[in-house]
Tab-separated table of N, CA and C and ligand atoms in Angstrom:
chain	number	residue	atom	x	y	z
A	1	MET	N	4.209	-19.317	-24.601
A	1	MET	CA	3.435	-18.543	-23.626
A	1	MET	C	4.247	-18.396	-22.338
A	2	ARG	N	4.033	-17.279	-21.663
A	2	ARG	CA	4.717	-17.041	-20.389
A	2	ARG	C	3.664	-16.584	-19.382
A	3	VAL	N	3.818	-17.026	-18.133
A	3	VAL	CA	2.883	-16.604	-17.092
A	3	VAL	C	3.657	-15.880	-15.993
A	4	GLY	N	3.033	-14.908	-15.350
A	4	GLY	CA	3.678	-14.204	-14.243
A	4	GLY	C	2.660	-13.871	-13.184
A	5	GLN	N	3.145	-13.785	-11.948
A	5	GLN	CA	2.246	-13.379	-10.857
A	5	GLN	C	2.868	-12.234	-10.087
A	6	GLY	N	2.038	-11.408	-9.498
A	6	GLY	CA	2.544	-10.281	-8.708
A	6	GLY	C	1.718	-10.087	-7.453
A	7	TYR	N	2.397	-9.595	-6.427
A	7	TYR	CA	1.717	-9.275	-5.161
A	7	TYR	C	2.291	-7.976	-4.630
A	8	ASP	N	1.445	-7.150	-4.050
A	8	ASP	CA	1.941	-5.927	-3.418
A	8	ASP	C	1.007	-5.529	-2.283
A	9	ALA	N	1.555	-4.772	-1.344
A	9	ALA	CA	0.753	-4.234	-0.240
A	9	ALA	C	1.323	-2.887	0.156
A	10	HIS	N	0.461	-1.951	0.458
A	10	HIS	CA	0.887	-0.648	0.965
A	10	HIS	C	0.039	-0.271	2.166
A	11	ARG	N	0.653	0.567	3.019
A	11	ARG	CA	0.002	1.000	4.253
A	11	ARG	C	-0.992	2.136	3.976
A	12	LEU	N	-2.126	2.106	4.657
A	12	LEU	CA	-3.122	3.190	4.570
A	12	LEU	C	-2.792	4.261	5.611
A	13	VAL	N	-2.667	5.498	5.142
A	13	VAL	CA	-2.334	6.597	6.056
A	13	VAL	C	-3.176	7.834	5.718
A	14	GLU	N	-3.175	8.778	6.653
A	14	GLU	CA	-3.833	10.056	6.386
A	14	GLU	C	-2.943	10.919	5.513
A	15	GLY	N	-3.552	11.839	4.774
A	15	GLY	CA	-2.789	12.813	4.004
A	15	GLY	C	-2.251	12.303	2.691
A	16	ARG	N	-2.774	11.176	2.216
A	16	ARG	CA	-2.381	10.643	0.911
A	16	ARG	C	-3.642	10.348	0.103
A	17	ARG	N	-3.538	10.469	-1.226
A	17	ARG	CA	-4.662	10.119	-2.086
A	17	ARG	C	-4.721	8.604	-2.241
A	18	LEU	N	-5.937	8.093	-2.384
A	18	LEU	CA	-6.098	6.653	-2.603
A	18	LEU	C	-6.277	6.420	-4.099
A	19	ILE	N	-5.247	5.794	-4.711
A	19	ILE	CA	-5.280	5.540	-6.153
A	19	ILE	C	-5.129	4.039	-6.397
A	20	LEU	N	-6.100	3.482	-7.069
A	20	LEU	CA	-6.072	2.047	-7.393
A	20	LEU	C	-6.390	1.870	-8.871
A	21	GLY	N	-5.501	1.202	-9.587
A	21	GLY	CA	-5.713	1.033	-11.026
A	21	GLY	C	-5.815	2.369	-11.745
A	22	GLY	N	-5.115	3.365	-11.227
A	22	GLY	CA	-5.126	4.689	-11.853
A	22	GLY	C	-6.380	5.500	-11.574
A	23	VAL	N	-7.252	4.993	-10.709
A	23	VAL	CA	-8.497	5.699	-10.373
A	23	VAL	C	-8.361	6.293	-8.980
A	24	GLU	N	-8.616	7.592	-8.860
A	24	GLU	CA	-8.586	8.210	-7.534
A	24	GLU	C	-9.928	7.969	-6.844
A	25	ILE	N	-9.865	7.367	-5.679
A	25	ILE	CA	-11.079	6.976	-4.963
A	25	ILE	C	-11.252	7.890	-3.746
A	26	PRO	N	-12.384	8.562	-3.633
A	26	PRO	CA	-12.584	9.461	-2.503
A	26	PRO	C	-12.598	8.671	-1.189
A	27	TYR	N	-11.652	8.987	-0.310
A	27	TYR	CA	-11.551	8.286	0.976
A	27	TYR	C	-10.691	9.132	1.893
A	28	HIS	N	-10.865	8.978	3.196
A	28	HIS	CA	-10.099	9.820	4.122
A	28	HIS	C	-8.671	9.318	4.332
A	29	LEU	N	-8.368	8.128	3.813
A	29	LEU	CA	-7.003	7.596	3.897
A	29	LEU	C	-6.502	7.293	2.488
A	30	GLY	N	-5.169	7.281	2.336
A	30	GLY	CA	-4.574	6.907	1.059
A	30	GLY	C	-3.401	5.979	1.306
A	31	LEU	N	-2.812	5.477	0.218
A	31	LEU	CA	-1.713	4.519	0.366
A	31	LEU	C	-0.369	5.229	0.377
A	32	LEU	N	0.459	4.804	1.323
A	32	LEU	CA	1.782	5.393	1.503
A	32	LEU	C	2.792	4.696	0.601
A	33	GLY	N	3.604	5.500	-0.098
A	33	GLY	CA	4.630	4.912	-0.953
A	33	GLY	C	5.401	6.005	-1.654
A	34	HIS	N	6.463	5.604	-2.335
A	34	HIS	CA	7.324	6.569	-3.027
A	34	HIS	C	6.632	7.083	-4.286
A	35	SER	N	6.028	6.159	-5.030
A	35	SER	CA	5.221	6.549	-6.205
A	35	SER	C	3.828	6.914	-5.692
A	36	ASP	N	2.812	6.773	-6.537
A	36	ASP	CA	1.450	6.999	-6.045
A	36	ASP	C	0.939	5.822	-5.219
A	37	ALA	N	1.782	4.790	-5.056
A	37	ALA	CA	1.486	3.628	-4.193
A	37	ALA	C	0.254	2.849	-4.657
A	38	ASP	N	0.060	2.835	-5.965
A	38	ASP	CA	-1.079	2.132	-6.559
A	38	ASP	C	-0.805	0.622	-6.531
A	39	VAL	N	-1.268	-0.043	-5.492
A	39	VAL	CA	-0.943	-1.473	-5.303
A	39	VAL	C	-1.414	-2.347	-6.454
A	40	LEU	N	-2.538	-1.977	-7.034
A	40	LEU	CA	-3.054	-2.803	-8.135
A	40	LEU	C	-2.097	-2.740	-9.333
A	41	CYS	N	-1.708	-1.520	-9.713
A	41	CYS	CA	-0.745	-1.392	-10.817
A	41	CYS	C	0.578	-2.072	-10.477
A	42	HIS	N	0.989	-1.988	-9.210
A	42	HIS	CA	2.264	-2.601	-8.829
A	42	HIS	C	2.195	-4.129	-8.941
A	43	ALA	N	1.071	-4.703	-8.538
A	43	ALA	CA	0.921	-6.159	-8.645
A	43	ALA	C	0.923	-6.577	-10.123
A	44	VAL	N	0.234	-5.810	-10.960
A	44	VAL	CA	0.197	-6.122	-12.399
A	44	VAL	C	1.600	-5.955	-13.000
A	45	GLY	N	2.300	-4.893	-12.597
A	45	GLY	CA	3.649	-4.644	-13.099
A	45	GLY	C	4.601	-5.763	-12.714
A	46	ASP	N	4.503	-6.224	-11.473
A	46	ASP	CA	5.361	-7.320	-11.035
A	46	ASP	C	5.018	-8.617	-11.771
A	47	ALA	N	3.740	-8.806	-12.069
A	47	ALA	CA	3.332	-10.000	-12.815
A	47	ALA	C	3.931	-9.965	-14.227
A	48	LEU	N	3.897	-8.775	-14.859
A	48	LEU	CA	4.479	-8.631	-16.204
A	48	LEU	C	5.976	-8.879	-16.164
A	49	LEU	N	6.657	-8.275	-15.181
A	49	LEU	CA	8.103	-8.453	-15.074
A	49	LEU	C	8.437	-9.914	-14.796
A	50	GLY	N	7.616	-10.542	-13.964
A	50	GLY	CA	7.828	-11.964	-13.667
A	50	GLY	C	7.700	-12.815	-14.922
A	51	ALA	N	6.705	-12.488	-15.726
A	51	ALA	CA	6.451	-13.287	-16.927
A	51	ALA	C	7.604	-13.199	-17.927
A	52	ILE	N	8.295	-12.044	-17.948
A	52	ILE	CA	9.424	-11.931	-18.896
A	52	ILE	C	10.762	-12.234	-18.209
A	53	GLY	N	10.697	-12.657	-16.947
A	53	GLY	CA	11.922	-13.010	-16.237
A	53	GLY	C	12.827	-11.821	-15.996
A	54	ALA	N	12.217	-10.670	-15.692
A	54	ALA	CA	12.994	-9.426	-15.565
A	54	ALA	C	12.958	-8.852	-14.147
A	55	GLY	N	12.884	-9.726	-13.153
A	55	GLY	CA	12.988	-9.239	-11.779
A	55	GLY	C	11.703	-8.639	-11.268
A	56	ASP	N	11.836	-7.498	-10.568
A	56	ASP	CA	10.655	-6.907	-9.949
A	56	ASP	C	10.660	-5.393	-10.069
A	57	LEU	N	9.536	-4.822	-9.654
A	57	LEU	CA	9.305	-3.389	-9.767
A	57	LEU	C	10.367	-2.559	-9.026
A	58	GLY	N	10.719	-3.041	-7.829
A	58	GLY	CA	11.671	-2.303	-6.995
A	58	GLY	C	13.042	-2.171	-7.649
A	59	THR	N	13.425	-3.178	-8.443
A	59	THR	CA	14.708	-3.138	-9.124
A	59	THR	C	14.675	-2.136	-10.279
A	60	HIS	N	13.565	-2.117	-11.001
A	60	HIS	CA	13.457	-1.249	-12.177
A	60	HIS	C	13.167	0.201	-11.803
A	61	PHE	N	12.413	0.392	-10.720
A	61	PHE	CA	12.006	1.744	-10.314
A	61	PHE	C	12.307	1.939	-8.829
A	62	PRO	N	13.583	2.061	-8.461
A	62	PRO	CA	13.952	2.104	-7.039
A	62	PRO	C	13.359	3.318	-6.325
A	63	ASP	N	12.963	3.107	-5.063
A	63	ASP	CA	12.314	4.191	-4.326
A	63	ASP	C	13.323	5.228	-3.829
A	64	THR	N	14.596	5.021	-4.196
A	64	THR	CA	15.613	6.029	-3.884
A	64	THR	C	15.741	7.027	-5.039
A	65	ASP	N	15.076	6.727	-6.159
A	65	ASP	CA	15.198	7.565	-7.348
A	65	ASP	C	14.099	8.630	-7.350
A	66	GLN	N	14.513	9.886	-7.331
A	66	GLN	CA	13.546	10.997	-7.264
A	66	GLN	C	12.641	11.039	-8.496
A	67	GLU	N	13.105	10.442	-9.614
A	67	GLU	CA	12.298	10.436	-10.831
A	67	GLU	C	10.941	9.777	-10.589
A	68	TYR	N	10.890	8.851	-9.650
A	68	TYR	CA	9.674	8.069	-9.458
A	68	TYR	C	8.829	8.564	-8.291
A	69	LYS	N	9.249	9.685	-7.688
A	69	LYS	CA	8.491	10.196	-6.544
A	69	LYS	C	7.110	10.660	-7.011
A	70	ASN	N	6.081	10.092	-6.395
A	70	ASN	CA	4.670	10.415	-6.683
A	70	ASN	C	4.266	10.176	-8.142
A	71	ILE	N	5.098	9.429	-8.877
A	71	ILE	CA	4.780	9.160	-10.284
A	71	ILE	C	3.518	8.289	-10.369
A	72	SER	N	2.720	8.524	-11.433
A	72	SER	CA	1.559	7.646	-11.666
A	72	SER	C	2.079	6.257	-12.010
A	73	SER	N	1.564	5.259	-11.335
A	73	SER	CA	2.019	3.895	-11.593
A	73	SER	C	1.579	3.392	-12.963
A	74	LEU	N	0.603	4.083	-13.589
A	74	LEU	CA	0.257	3.735	-14.965
A	74	LEU	C	1.437	4.030	-15.887
A	75	VAL	N	2.218	5.054	-15.558
A	75	VAL	CA	3.423	5.365	-16.340
A	75	VAL	C	4.454	4.248	-16.165
A	76	LEU	N	4.560	3.729	-14.940
A	76	LEU	CA	5.483	2.607	-14.708
A	76	LEU	C	5.052	1.404	-15.553
A	77	LEU	N	3.741	1.180	-15.611
A	77	LEU	CA	3.242	0.060	-16.428
A	77	LEU	C	3.560	0.265	-17.907
A	78	GLU	N	3.457	1.519	-18.365
A	78	GLU	CA	3.807	1.805	-19.767
A	78	GLU	C	5.258	1.437	-20.034
A	79	ARG	N	6.131	1.764	-19.082
A	79	ARG	CA	7.564	1.458	-19.267
A	79	ARG	C	7.807	-0.044	-19.249
A	80	ILE	N	7.085	-0.738	-18.378
A	80	ILE	CA	7.226	-2.196	-18.326
A	80	ILE	C	6.737	-2.817	-19.633
A	81	MET	N	5.670	-2.233	-20.193
A	81	MET	CA	5.144	-2.739	-21.474
A	81	MET	C	6.185	-2.628	-22.593
A	82	GLU	N	7.036	-1.593	-22.509
A	82	GLU	CA	8.111	-1.466	-23.505
A	82	GLU	C	9.069	-2.656	-23.407
A	83	LEU	N	9.333	-3.102	-22.169
A	83	LEU	CA	10.210	-4.263	-21.965
A	83	LEU	C	9.551	-5.530	-22.507
A	84	VAL	N	8.237	-5.644	-22.264
A	84	VAL	CA	7.488	-6.817	-22.740
A	84	VAL	C	7.547	-6.864	-24.268
A	85	GLU	N	7.274	-5.696	-24.897
A	85	GLU	CA	7.257	-5.639	-26.358
A	85	GLU	C	8.651	-5.891	-26.941
A	86	ALA	N	9.687	-5.402	-26.243
A	86	ALA	CA	11.057	-5.597	-26.712
A	86	ALA	C	11.426	-7.078	-26.753
A	87	ARG	N	10.727	-7.882	-25.970
A	87	ARG	CA	10.977	-9.328	-25.979
A	87	ARG	C	10.061	-10.059	-26.957
A	88	GLY	N	9.317	-9.290	-27.750
A	88	GLY	CA	8.452	-9.905	-28.754
A	88	GLY	C	7.235	-10.586	-28.170
A	89	LEU	N	6.779	-10.069	-27.026
A	89	LEU	CA	5.618	-10.678	-26.355
A	89	LEU	C	4.514	-9.642	-26.190
A	90	HIS	N	3.311	-10.132	-25.965
A	90	HIS	CA	2.188	-9.240	-25.653
A	90	HIS	C	1.254	-9.918	-24.649
A	91	PRO	N	0.579	-9.124	-23.806
A	91	PRO	CA	-0.350	-9.716	-22.836
A	91	PRO	C	-1.546	-10.348	-23.534
A	92	VAL	N	-1.982	-11.463	-22.990
A	92	VAL	CA	-3.196	-12.141	-23.470
A	92	VAL	C	-4.368	-11.800	-22.554
A	93	ASN	N	-4.123	-11.913	-21.252
A	93	ASN	CA	-5.139	-11.492	-20.293
A	93	ASN	C	-4.507	-11.236	-18.922
A	94	VAL	N	-5.239	-10.509	-18.104
A	94	VAL	CA	-4.811	-10.176	-16.747
A	94	VAL	C	-5.972	-10.479	-15.811
A	95	ASP	N	-5.654	-11.084	-14.674
A	95	ASP	CA	-6.670	-11.252	-13.640
A	95	ASP	C	-6.067	-10.751	-12.338
A	96	ALA	N	-6.792	-9.886	-11.642
A	96	ALA	CA	-6.241	-9.264	-10.433
A	96	ALA	C	-7.296	-9.193	-9.341
A	97	THR	N	-6.807	-9.208	-8.099
A	97	THR	CA	-7.690	-9.071	-6.944
A	97	THR	C	-7.125	-8.020	-5.999
A	98	VAL	N	-7.950	-7.061	-5.618
A	98	VAL	CA	-7.573	-6.066	-4.613
A	98	VAL	C	-8.196	-6.490	-3.290
A	99	VAL	N	-7.382	-6.495	-2.234
A	99	VAL	CA	-7.860	-6.910	-0.916
A	99	VAL	C	-7.946	-5.685	-0.016
A	100	ALA	N	-9.169	-5.266	0.282
A	100	ALA	CA	-9.387	-4.066	1.101
A	100	ALA	C	-10.665	-4.235	1.910
A	101	GLN	N	-10.589	-3.913	3.177
A	101	GLN	CA	-11.796	-3.972	4.008
A	101	GLN	C	-12.731	-2.812	3.653
A	102	ARG	N	-12.133	-1.643	3.506
A	102	ARG	CA	-12.839	-0.427	3.097
A	102	ARG	C	-11.880	0.430	2.299
A	103	PRO	N	-12.320	1.344	1.450
A	103	PRO	CA	-13.713	1.611	1.100
A	103	PRO	C	-14.268	0.550	0.149
A	104	ARG	N	-15.547	0.669	-0.171
A	104	ARG	CA	-16.164	-0.228	-1.123
A	104	ARG	C	-15.664	0.121	-2.525
A	105	LEU	N	-15.070	-0.862	-3.188
A	105	LEU	CA	-14.388	-0.565	-4.458
A	105	LEU	C	-15.239	-0.842	-5.689
A	106	ALA	N	-16.328	-1.563	-5.526
A	106	ALA	CA	-17.129	-2.008	-6.672
A	106	ALA	C	-17.437	-0.894	-7.687
A	107	PRO	N	-17.814	0.305	-7.231
A	107	PRO	CA	-18.166	1.334	-8.221
A	107	PRO	C	-16.991	1.771	-9.099
A	108	TYR	N	-15.772	1.529	-8.653
A	108	TYR	CA	-14.587	2.031	-9.358
A	108	TYR	C	-13.899	0.970	-10.217
A	109	ILE	N	-14.335	-0.274	-10.056
A	109	ILE	CA	-13.639	-1.376	-10.723
A	109	ILE	C	-13.681	-1.288	-12.251
A	110	PRO	N	-14.824	-0.929	-12.858
A	110	PRO	CA	-14.810	-0.834	-14.327
A	110	PRO	C	-13.775	0.159	-14.844
A	111	ARG	N	-13.602	1.294	-14.157
A	111	ARG	CA	-12.605	2.270	-14.611
A	111	ARG	C	-11.190	1.773	-14.398
A	112	MET	N	-10.961	1.029	-13.310
A	112	MET	CA	-9.623	0.441	-13.101
A	112	MET	C	-9.298	-0.506	-14.247
A	113	ALA	N	-10.259	-1.360	-14.596
A	113	ALA	CA	-10.043	-2.342	-15.666
A	113	ALA	C	-9.824	-1.631	-17.005
A	114	GLU	N	-10.564	-0.548	-17.210
A	114	GLU	CA	-10.408	0.240	-18.436
A	114	GLU	C	-8.984	0.805	-18.542
A	115	ASN	N	-8.492	1.380	-17.445
A	115	ASN	CA	-7.136	1.942	-17.436
A	115	ASN	C	-6.095	0.867	-17.732
A	116	LEU	N	-6.240	-0.278	-17.074
A	116	LEU	CA	-5.265	-1.354	-17.274
A	116	LEU	C	-5.332	-1.863	-18.713
A	117	ALA	N	-6.541	-2.016	-19.238
A	117	ALA	CA	-6.689	-2.495	-20.621
A	117	ALA	C	-6.028	-1.524	-21.595
A	118	ALA	N	-6.186	-0.222	-21.339
A	118	ALA	CA	-5.600	0.787	-22.234
A	118	ALA	C	-4.078	0.690	-22.236
A	119	VAL	N	-3.476	0.577	-21.045
A	119	VAL	CA	-2.011	0.534	-20.961
A	119	VAL	C	-1.454	-0.772	-21.533
A	120	LEU	N	-2.170	-1.865	-21.301
A	120	LEU	CA	-1.654	-3.171	-21.721
A	120	LEU	C	-2.047	-3.521	-23.147
A	121	GLY	N	-2.836	-2.667	-23.804
A	121	GLY	CA	-3.252	-2.945	-25.171
A	121	GLY	C	-4.149	-4.161	-25.257
A	122	LEU	N	-5.068	-4.266	-24.307
A	122	LEU	CA	-5.957	-5.427	-24.246
A	122	LEU	C	-7.406	-5.013	-24.422
A	123	PRO	N	-8.220	-5.895	-24.987
A	123	PRO	CA	-9.658	-5.622	-24.987
A	123	PRO	C	-10.201	-5.694	-23.555
A	124	GLN	N	-11.312	-5.060	-23.349
A	124	GLN	CA	-11.884	-4.955	-22.009
A	124	GLN	C	-12.102	-6.319	-21.341
A	125	ASP	N	-12.534	-7.291	-22.124
A	125	ASP	CA	-12.863	-8.582	-21.498
A	125	ASP	C	-11.629	-9.432	-21.195
A	126	ALA	N	-10.437	-8.884	-21.488
A	126	ALA	CA	-9.207	-9.603	-21.156
A	126	ALA	C	-8.567	-9.068	-19.873
A	127	VAL	N	-9.232	-8.099	-19.254
A	127	VAL	CA	-8.736	-7.551	-17.987
A	127	VAL	C	-9.834	-7.702	-16.939
A	128	ASN	N	-9.551	-8.510	-15.940
A	128	ASN	CA	-10.532	-8.742	-14.890
A	128	ASN	C	-9.978	-8.228	-13.566
A	129	VAL	N	-10.726	-7.341	-12.928
A	129	VAL	CA	-10.317	-6.829	-11.613
A	129	VAL	C	-11.404	-7.195	-10.609
A	130	LYS	N	-10.963	-7.807	-9.518
A	130	LYS	CA	-11.894	-8.193	-8.466
A	130	LYS	C	-11.510	-7.473	-7.178
A	131	ALA	N	-12.467	-7.372	-6.267
A	131	ALA	CA	-12.160	-6.810	-4.953
A	131	ALA	C	-12.755	-7.724	-3.900
A	132	THR	N	-12.018	-7.882	-2.817
A	132	THR	CA	-12.533	-8.681	-1.715
A	132	THR	C	-12.122	-8.063	-0.395
A	133	THR	N	-12.894	-8.335	0.658
A	133	THR	CA	-12.454	-8.005	2.014
A	133	THR	C	-11.819	-9.271	2.575
A	134	THR	N	-11.323	-9.198	3.809
A	134	THR	CA	-10.859	-10.424	4.473
A	134	THR	C	-11.715	-10.684	5.709
A	135	GLU	N	-12.930	-10.128	5.679
A	135	GLU	CA	-13.862	-10.288	6.799
A	135	GLU	C	-13.215	-9.887	8.112
A	136	GLY	N	-12.465	-8.793	8.047
A	136	GLY	CA	-11.881	-8.225	9.261
A	136	GLY	C	-10.585	-8.867	9.725
A	137	MET	N	-10.120	-9.883	9.021
A	137	MET	CA	-8.904	-10.575	9.467
A	137	MET	C	-7.646	-9.961	8.854
A	138	GLY	N	-6.561	-9.993	9.612
A	138	GLY	CA	-5.257	-9.576	9.095
A	138	GLY	C	-5.142	-8.078	8.884
A	139	PHE	N	-4.003	-7.646	8.272
A	139	PHE	CA	-3.746	-6.199	8.147
A	139	PHE	C	-4.764	-5.493	7.261
A	140	ALA	N	-5.217	-6.196	6.225
A	140	ALA	CA	-6.229	-5.582	5.359
A	140	ALA	C	-7.550	-5.468	6.121
A	141	GLY	N	-7.863	-6.502	6.865
A	141	GLY	CA	-9.098	-6.501	7.640
A	141	GLY	C	-9.117	-5.419	8.701
A	142	ARG	N	-7.962	-5.144	9.281
A	142	ARG	CA	-7.847	-4.089	10.308
A	142	ARG	C	-7.722	-2.712	9.669
A	143	GLU	N	-7.769	-2.665	8.361
A	143	GLU	CA	-7.679	-1.426	7.582
A	143	GLU	C	-6.348	-0.704	7.786
A	144	GLU	N	-5.303	-1.492	8.000
A	144	GLU	CA	-3.950	-0.930	8.096
A	144	GLU	C	-3.335	-0.765	6.703
A	145	GLY	N	-3.864	-1.489	5.749
A	145	GLY	CA	-3.305	-1.410	4.400
A	145	GLY	C	-4.197	-2.092	3.390
A	146	ILE	N	-3.768	-1.997	2.136
A	146	ILE	CA	-4.480	-2.633	1.027
A	146	ILE	C	-3.466	-3.475	0.258
A	147	ALA	N	-3.888	-4.645	-0.172
A	147	ALA	CA	-3.010	-5.544	-0.925
A	147	ALA	C	-3.636	-5.847	-2.281
A	148	ALA	N	-2.806	-6.329	-3.193
A	148	ALA	CA	-3.323	-6.728	-4.505
A	148	ALA	C	-2.519	-7.904	-5.040
A	149	TYR	N	-3.207	-8.762	-5.748
A	149	TYR	CA	-2.611	-9.917	-6.420
A	149	TYR	C	-2.933	-9.819	-7.911
A	150	ALA	N	-2.017	-10.288	-8.735
A	150	ALA	CA	-2.315	-10.286	-10.177
A	150	ALA	C	-1.602	-11.456	-10.857
A	151	VAL	N	-2.232	-11.993	-11.875
A	151	VAL	CA	-1.558	-12.926	-12.783
A	151	VAL	C	-1.757	-12.421	-14.208
A	152	VAL	N	-0.721	-12.620	-15.019
A	152	VAL	CA	-0.834	-12.252	-16.434
A	152	VAL	C	-0.328	-13.416	-17.287
A	153	LEU	N	-0.876	-13.488	-18.481
A	153	LEU	CA	-0.390	-14.435	-19.479
A	153	LEU	C	0.133	-13.635	-20.666
A	154	LEU	N	1.332	-14.015	-21.138
A	154	LEU	CA	1.917	-13.363	-22.310
A	154	LEU	C	2.048	-14.387	-23.438
A	155	ALA	N	1.914	-13.896	-24.650
A	155	ALA	CA	2.088	-14.755	-25.828
A	155	ALA	C	3.024	-14.060	-26.809
A	156	PRO	N	3.666	-14.830	-27.690
A	156	PRO	CA	4.567	-14.227	-28.677
A	156	PRO	C	3.796	-13.374	-29.676
A	157	GLY	N	4.484	-12.370	-30.194
A	157	GLY	CA	3.909	-11.550	-31.256
A	157	GLY	C	3.420	-10.203	-30.757
A	158	PRO	N	3.063	-9.327	-31.699
A	158	PRO	CA	2.565	-8.005	-31.326
A	158	PRO	C	1.138	-8.101	-30.783
A	159	ALA	N	0.747	-7.093	-30.014
A	159	ALA	CA	-0.607	-7.059	-29.461
A	159	ALA	C	-1.628	-7.070	-30.585
A	160	GLU	N	-2.729	-7.790	-30.348
A	160	GLU	CA	-3.796	-7.800	-31.348
A	160	GLU	C	-4.602	-6.514	-31.271
A	161	TRP	N	-4.519	-5.873	-30.104
A	161	TRP	CA	-5.197	-4.591	-29.915
A	161	TRP	C	-4.150	-3.509	-29.813
A	162	GLU	N	-4.364	-2.414	-30.525
A	162	GLU	CA	-3.446	-1.295	-30.427
A	162	GLU	C	-3.602	-0.624	-29.063
A	163	PRO	N	-2.489	-0.467	-28.314
A	163	PRO	CA	-2.592	0.289	-27.080
A	163	PRO	C	-3.092	1.700	-27.384
A	164	GLU	N	-4.022	2.174	-26.552
A	164	GLU	CA	-4.527	3.530	-26.769
A	164	GLU	C	-3.474	4.542	-26.363
A	165	ASP	N	-3.554	5.731	-26.957
A	165	ASP	CA	-2.703	6.826	-26.488
A	165	ASP	C	-3.349	7.366	-25.228
A	166	THR	N	-2.853	6.851	-24.097
A	166	THR	CA	-3.553	7.089	-22.829
A	166	THR	C	-3.271	8.477	-22.252
A	167	GLY	N	-2.100	9.021	-22.574
A	167	GLY	CA	-1.733	10.316	-22.036
A	167	GLY	C	-1.524	10.321	-20.534
A	168	PHE	N	-1.215	9.149	-19.960
A	168	PHE	CA	-0.984	9.092	-18.507
A	168	PHE	C	0.293	9.818	-18.163
B	1	MG	MG1	4.269	-1.133	-4.312
C-alpha cells in the first residue's frame, strides 16, 4: 500500500470561473491559475503523485506550457491516473477538504465527489469531499483564496471499478 497527501491554494479574483472538483460553481469570483485552477483536483493530483513517488503537479504540468493553459484539471487527473496504473497500483480511497469562507459549497459536493470517483475509477463511497470555513481567519477566511487538502491510499493491482468514460 502507498499513501500520499496533497495541498494546494489559489487566489480568488474577478473575471475567472470558479471550478472545484470539475464542477462550475456560480460565484462572482473565480480561482486564478494557468489551468482552470481547480484546487481540489490539484490537491488530489498531488496526493496521487506523492503516493507513487513521482514529484508534484508543477513538475508534470508546468505553467509555462501552453498545452495546459485553461485545461480542465480533470484531464490532468486522468493523465496522473495513467502514471498510477503504469506502476501497477490503483486508488483505494480519497479523502479531501476544501477550505473556503464563501461561497457555500455543500450543494456542489456530491457532484465533485462523483467527478473524482469517475476519474479515479472508484465507487462513490470511496471518495469523500468535505468543505470547511476558517471562521474568518487567514487568507481563506478573508476570501483572498481557496485551499484544498487531500489524502489518497493506493494498493497493488488493477482497479476493482472500471473508470467511466468521462469525456472530460
Ligand atoms: Mg494549483
